[in-house]
Structure formats: structure tokens, C-alpha cells
PDB file of C-alpha atoms in Angstrom:
ATOM      1  CA  MET A  23      22.780  -1.143   6.593  1.00 93.00           C
ATOM      2  CA  ALA A  24      20.751   1.575   4.561  1.00 93.00           C
ATOM      3  CA  THR A  25      19.359   0.204   1.071  1.00 95.00           C
ATOM      4  CA  THR A  26      18.158   2.272  -1.802  1.00 95.00           C
ATOM      5  CA  ARG A  27      15.422   1.318  -4.057  1.00 96.00           C
ATOM      6  CA  THR A  28      14.841   2.729  -7.791  1.00 97.00           C
ATOM      7  CA  ALA A  29      12.193   2.900 -10.365  1.00 97.00           C
ATOM      8  CA  THR A  30      12.186   4.700 -13.367  1.00 97.00           C
ATOM      9  CA  THR A  31       9.233   6.332 -15.576  1.00 97.00           C
ATOM     10  CA  GLN A  32       9.861   7.220 -19.175  1.00 98.00           C
ATOM     11  CA  TRP A  33       6.966   9.678 -19.768  1.00 98.00           C
ATOM     12  CA  LYS A  34       6.030  10.914 -23.183  1.00 98.00           C
ATOM     13  CA  GLY A  35       3.553  13.699 -24.307  1.00 97.00           C
ATOM     14  CA  ALA A  36       1.493  16.145 -22.280  1.00 98.00           C
ATOM     15  CA  LEU A  37      -0.360  14.880 -19.258  1.00 97.00           C
ATOM     16  CA  LEU A  38      -4.001  14.189 -20.610  1.00 96.00           C
ATOM     17  CA  ASP A  39      -2.931  12.197 -24.115  1.00 96.00           C
ATOM     18  CA  GLY A  40       0.466  11.265 -23.062  1.00 97.00           C
ATOM     19  CA  SER A  41       1.479   8.155 -21.637  1.00 97.00           C
ATOM     20  CA  GLY A  42       4.326   6.471 -19.438  1.00 98.00           C
ATOM     21  CA  VAL A  43       6.239   3.296 -18.435  1.00 98.00           C
ATOM     22  CA  VAL A  44       7.587   2.791 -14.951  1.00 98.00           C
ATOM     23  CA  SER A  45       9.815   0.361 -14.239  1.00 98.00           C
ATOM     24  CA  LEU A  46      11.160  -1.677 -11.169  1.00 97.00           C
ATOM     25  CA  ASP A  47      14.731  -1.108 -11.558  1.00 97.00           C
ATOM     26  CA  THR A  48      16.134  -2.492  -8.525  1.00 97.00           C
ATOM     27  CA  SER A  49      14.248  -5.795  -8.541  1.00 98.00           C
ATOM     28  CA  GLY A  50      13.703  -5.802 -12.299  1.00 97.00           C
ATOM     29  CA  VAL A  51      10.279  -7.994 -11.892  1.00 97.00           C
ATOM     30  CA  GLY A  52       9.203  -5.613 -14.269  1.00 97.00           C
ATOM     31  CA  SER A  53       7.343  -2.402 -16.286  1.00 98.00           C
ATOM     32  CA  PHE A  54       4.234  -1.257 -16.441  1.00 98.00           C
ATOM     33  CA  ASP A  55       2.191   1.252 -18.575  1.00 98.00           C
ATOM     34  CA  VAL A  56       0.536   4.436 -16.778  1.00 98.00           C
ATOM     35  CA  THR A  57      -1.499   6.870 -18.267  1.00 97.00           C
ATOM     36  CA  TRP A  58      -3.521   9.972 -16.667  1.00 97.00           C
ATOM     37  CA  ALA A  59      -6.866   7.854 -17.577  1.00 96.00           C
ATOM     38  CA  SER A  60      -5.353   4.748 -15.699  1.00 97.00           C
ATOM     39  CA  ARG A  61      -4.989   7.287 -12.646  1.00 96.00           C
ATOM     40  CA  SER A  62      -7.925   9.426 -13.026  1.00 96.00           C
ATOM     41  CA  GLU A  63     -10.736   6.980 -14.981  1.00 95.00           C
ATOM     42  CA  THR A  64     -10.085   3.123 -15.790  1.00 95.00           C
ATOM     43  CA  ALA A  65      -6.955   0.905 -14.962  1.00 96.00           C
ATOM     44  CA  ASN A  66      -7.966  -0.625 -18.548  1.00 95.00           C
ATOM     45  CA  GLY A  67      -4.703  -2.880 -17.685  1.00 97.00           C
ATOM     46  CA  LYS A  68      -2.409  -0.008 -16.822  1.00 97.00           C
ATOM     47  CA  THR A  69      -1.274   1.314 -13.253  1.00 97.00           C
ATOM     48  CA  SER A  70      -1.078   4.530 -11.258  1.00 97.00           C
ATOM     49  CA  PRO A  71       1.079   6.089  -8.619  1.00 97.00           C
ATOM     50  CA  GLU A  72      -1.533   5.006  -6.527  1.00 97.00           C
ATOM     51  CA  GLU A  73      -1.647   1.437  -6.985  1.00 98.00           C
ATOM     52  CA  LEU A  74       1.838   1.454  -6.655  1.00 98.00           C
ATOM     53  CA  ILE A  75       1.704   3.330  -3.555  1.00 97.00           C
ATOM     54  CA  ALA A  76      -1.301   0.739  -2.524  1.00 98.00           C
ATOM     55  CA  ALA A  77       1.379  -2.177  -2.950  1.00 98.00           C
ATOM     56  CA  ALA A  78       3.988  -0.246  -1.188  1.00 98.00           C
ATOM     57  CA  HIS A  79       1.763   0.363   2.081  1.00 98.00           C
ATOM     58  CA  SER A  80       0.184  -3.096   2.186  1.00 98.00           C
ATOM     59  CA  SER A  81       3.279  -5.055   1.785  1.00 98.00           C
ATOM     60  CA  CYS A  82       5.042  -2.851   4.200  1.00 98.00           C
ATOM     61  CA  PHE A  83       2.048  -2.963   6.905  1.00 98.00           C
ATOM     62  CA  SER A  84       1.964  -6.563   6.752  1.00 98.00           C
ATOM     63  CA  MET A  85       5.887  -6.787   7.349  1.00 98.00           C
ATOM     64  CA  ALA A  86       5.241  -4.487  10.304  1.00 98.00           C
ATOM     65  CA  LEU A  87       2.508  -6.201  11.726  1.00 98.00           C
ATOM     66  CA  SER A  88       4.087  -9.744  11.441  1.00 98.00           C
ATOM     67  CA  HIS A  89       7.330  -8.409  12.927  1.00 98.00           C
ATOM     68  CA  GLY A  90       4.962  -7.018  15.947  1.00 98.00           C
ATOM     69  CA  LEU A  91       2.953  -9.952  16.494  1.00 98.00           C
ATOM     70  CA  ALA A  92       5.970 -12.494  16.483  1.00 98.00           C
ATOM     71  CA  GLY A  93       7.977  -9.986  18.918  1.00 97.00           C
ATOM     72  CA  ALA A  94       4.794 -10.742  21.272  1.00 97.00           C
ATOM     73  CA  GLY A  95       5.266 -14.072  20.942  1.00 97.00           C
ATOM     74  CA  THR A  96       2.151 -14.372  18.805  1.00 97.00           C
ATOM     75  CA  PRO A  97       3.525 -15.246  15.317  1.00 98.00           C
ATOM     76  CA  PRO A  98       0.613 -14.892  12.682  1.00 98.00           C
ATOM     77  CA  GLN A  99      -0.365 -18.071  10.692  1.00 98.00           C
ATOM     78  CA  SER A 100      -1.455 -15.451   7.872  1.00 98.00           C
ATOM     79  CA  LEU A 101      -2.335 -11.918   7.234  1.00 98.00           C
ATOM     80  CA  GLU A 102      -4.313 -10.531   4.279  1.00 98.00           C
ATOM     81  CA  THR A 103      -4.055  -6.888   3.674  1.00 98.00           C
ATOM     82  CA  LYS A 104      -5.633  -4.210   1.415  1.00 98.00           C
ATOM     83  CA  ALA A 105      -4.594  -1.014   0.920  1.00 98.00           C
ATOM     84  CA  ASP A 106      -7.293   0.907  -0.863  1.00 98.00           C
ATOM     85  CA  VAL A 107      -5.452   4.446  -2.401  1.00 97.00           C
ATOM     86  CA  THR A 108      -8.006   7.021  -3.323  1.00 97.00           C
ATOM     87  CA  PHE A 109      -7.087   9.977  -5.880  1.00 96.00           C
ATOM     88  CA  GLN A 110      -9.150  12.660  -6.398  1.00 96.00           C
ATOM     89  CA  PRO A 111      -8.060  14.659  -9.900  1.00 96.00           C
ATOM     90  CA  GLY A 112      -7.342  18.167  -8.628  1.00 95.00           C
ATOM     91  CA  GLU A 113      -7.036  17.327  -5.152  1.00 95.00           C
ATOM     92  CA  GLY A 114      -4.316  14.322  -5.008  1.00 94.00           C
ATOM     93  CA  ILE A 115      -4.401  11.703  -2.402  1.00 95.00           C
ATOM     94  CA  THR A 116      -7.534  12.067  -0.004  1.00 95.00           C
ATOM     95  CA  GLY A 117      -6.709   8.821   2.040  1.00 95.00           C
ATOM     96  CA  ILE A 118      -5.972   5.342   2.330  1.00 97.00           C
ATOM     97  CA  VAL A 119      -7.936   2.667   4.008  1.00 97.00           C
ATOM     98  CA  LEU A 120      -5.928  -0.693   5.169  1.00 98.00           C
ATOM     99  CA  SER A 121      -7.924  -3.717   5.617  1.00 98.00           C
ATOM    100  CA  VAL A 122      -6.119  -6.461   7.370  1.00 98.00           C
ATOM    101  CA  ARG A 123      -7.410 -10.054   8.125  1.00 98.00           C
ATOM    102  CA  GLY A 124      -5.209 -12.302  10.250  1.00 98.00           C
ATOM    103  CA  GLN A 125      -5.025 -15.676  11.777  1.00 98.00           C
ATOM    104  CA  VAL A 126      -3.099 -15.525  14.867  1.00 98.00           C
ATOM    105  CA  PRO A 127      -3.904 -18.481  17.357  1.00 96.00           C
ATOM    106  CA  GLY A 128      -4.009 -17.313  20.849  1.00 95.00           C
ATOM    107  CA  LEU A 129      -4.659 -13.637  20.406  1.00 97.00           C
ATOM    108  CA  SER A 130      -7.697 -11.881  21.098  1.00 97.00           C
ATOM    109  CA  ALA A 131      -9.489  -9.511  18.811  1.00 97.00           C
ATOM    110  CA  GLU A 132      -8.642  -6.556  20.892  1.00 97.00           C
ATOM    111  CA  ASP A 133      -4.856  -7.432  20.900  1.00 97.00           C
ATOM    112  CA  PHE A 134      -5.039  -8.018  17.275  1.00 98.00           C
ATOM    113  CA  GLN A 135      -6.603  -4.551  16.858  1.00 98.00           C
ATOM    114  CA  GLN A 136      -3.682  -2.939  19.005  1.00 98.00           C
ATOM    115  CA  ALA A 137      -1.022  -4.707  17.200  1.00 98.00           C
ATOM    116  CA  ALA A 138      -2.419  -3.460  13.885  1.00 98.00           C
ATOM    117  CA  GLU A 139      -2.805  -0.089  14.970  1.00 98.00           C
ATOM    118  CA  THR A 140       1.207  -0.052  16.246  1.00 98.00           C
ATOM    119  CA  ALA A 141       1.940  -1.552  12.584  1.00 98.00           C
ATOM    120  CA  LYS A 142       0.026   1.205  11.218  1.00 97.00           C
ATOM    121  CA  ALA A 143       1.717   4.042  13.003  1.00 96.00           C
ATOM    122  CA  ASN A 144       5.276   2.535  12.752  1.00 96.00           C
ATOM    123  CA  CYS A 145       5.296   0.897   9.287  1.00 97.00           C
ATOM    124  CA  PRO A 146       7.989   3.268   7.189  1.00 97.00           C
ATOM    125  CA  VAL A 147       5.537   3.331   4.298  1.00 97.00           C
ATOM    126  CA  SER A 148       2.888   4.876   6.777  1.00 96.00           C
ATOM    127  CA  LYS A 149       5.455   7.404   8.175  1.00 96.00           C
ATOM    128  CA  ALA A 150       6.108   8.391   4.566  1.00 95.00           C
ATOM    129  CA  LEU A 151       2.269   9.193   3.978  1.00 94.00           C
ATOM    130  CA  ALA A 152       1.798  10.890   7.302  1.00 90.00           C
ATOM    131  CA  GLY A 153       0.049  14.215   5.278  1.00 90.00           C
ATOM    132  CA  THR A 154      -2.430  11.402   4.298  1.00 91.00           C
ATOM    133  CA  THR A 155      -5.569  10.180   6.495  1.00 92.00           C
ATOM    134  CA  ILE A 156      -4.797   6.828   6.781  1.00 94.00           C
ATOM    135  CA  THR A 157      -7.965   4.290   8.044  1.00 96.00           C
ATOM    136  CA  LEU A 158      -7.548   0.932   9.329  1.00 97.00           C
ATOM    137  CA  ASN A 159      -9.975  -2.159   9.684  1.00 95.00           C
ATOM    138  CA  ALA A 160      -8.503  -5.155  11.342  1.00 96.00           C
ATOM    139  CA  GLU A 161     -10.415  -8.262  11.609  1.00 96.00           C
ATOM    140  CA  LEU A 162      -9.233 -11.218  13.149  1.00 95.00           C
ATOM    141  CA  VAL A 163     -10.382 -14.696  11.623  1.00 94.00           C
ATOM    142  CA  GLY A 164     -10.306 -18.223  12.520  1.00 84.00           C
TER     143      GLY A 164
END
């Protein structure tokens, strides 16, 4: 069954001196201030579209990798995924680096790398962001 998730942004003013609030409507877990400065300079307690993309990508990738590992008979004890989304004003999003550390008993580093590459290629958020260069760093620990 398909699902739809919704977020809404209320923006006031021009880009450079305006501000907005993005609310996570479906979950209701919060509303977050957003400004051009938080996007192109320093966050100062506000979010940006790139931070929200990073949150979506790191969680989606972790789910895809966990599913793939479990399906291969080696479920992870833990995965920690960080997504760094780079934004260049005037150019846009110029790249995403996914860095994952995993504890997966009985799995070789080579097999972990392959599972991570498969998850990167098949994660729905990766597919949605296919126009952006996505780099992966995978490290098996413990």
C-alpha cells in the first residue's frame, strides 16, 4: 500500500532577509525554523533543506542496509549512518557523502562494503536524488 508523507513550509519575506517554519505534518513531531542564512552560512539553531535531506537519506539508507543484511542471514547489531549534504549557493546541492559504521557478526569487510553499495543504489531516497553525486564510506567495526 502506498503512503504519502507531508511537510509544510510557511515562508515570509524575500529570500535573503525572510524566514520560514517547516512543519512535519504527518508525524507531528515538530516544526523547525529555516532561513537563507541557515542554509548558506551558519545554522544558528535553524535547519535547512539540505539538513532535512540528510536526515531522510541517512535513515532510508540505514533501513535499506539493515533489510539487505538481514535478508542475507547477517542482521546487523547496529548501524550508524551519517549523511553530509553539500550546498553551494548559486549552484545547488553538489554532493552527498554517506558514511556508515556497522557491527555485523559473521560478515567480512568486503561483504559489508558490497551490502552497503547495494543499499546505496536501491534506497528510495538515493533513487530520488539520482541527479546528485552520492559517495559512500562503509566501515565494519567490532
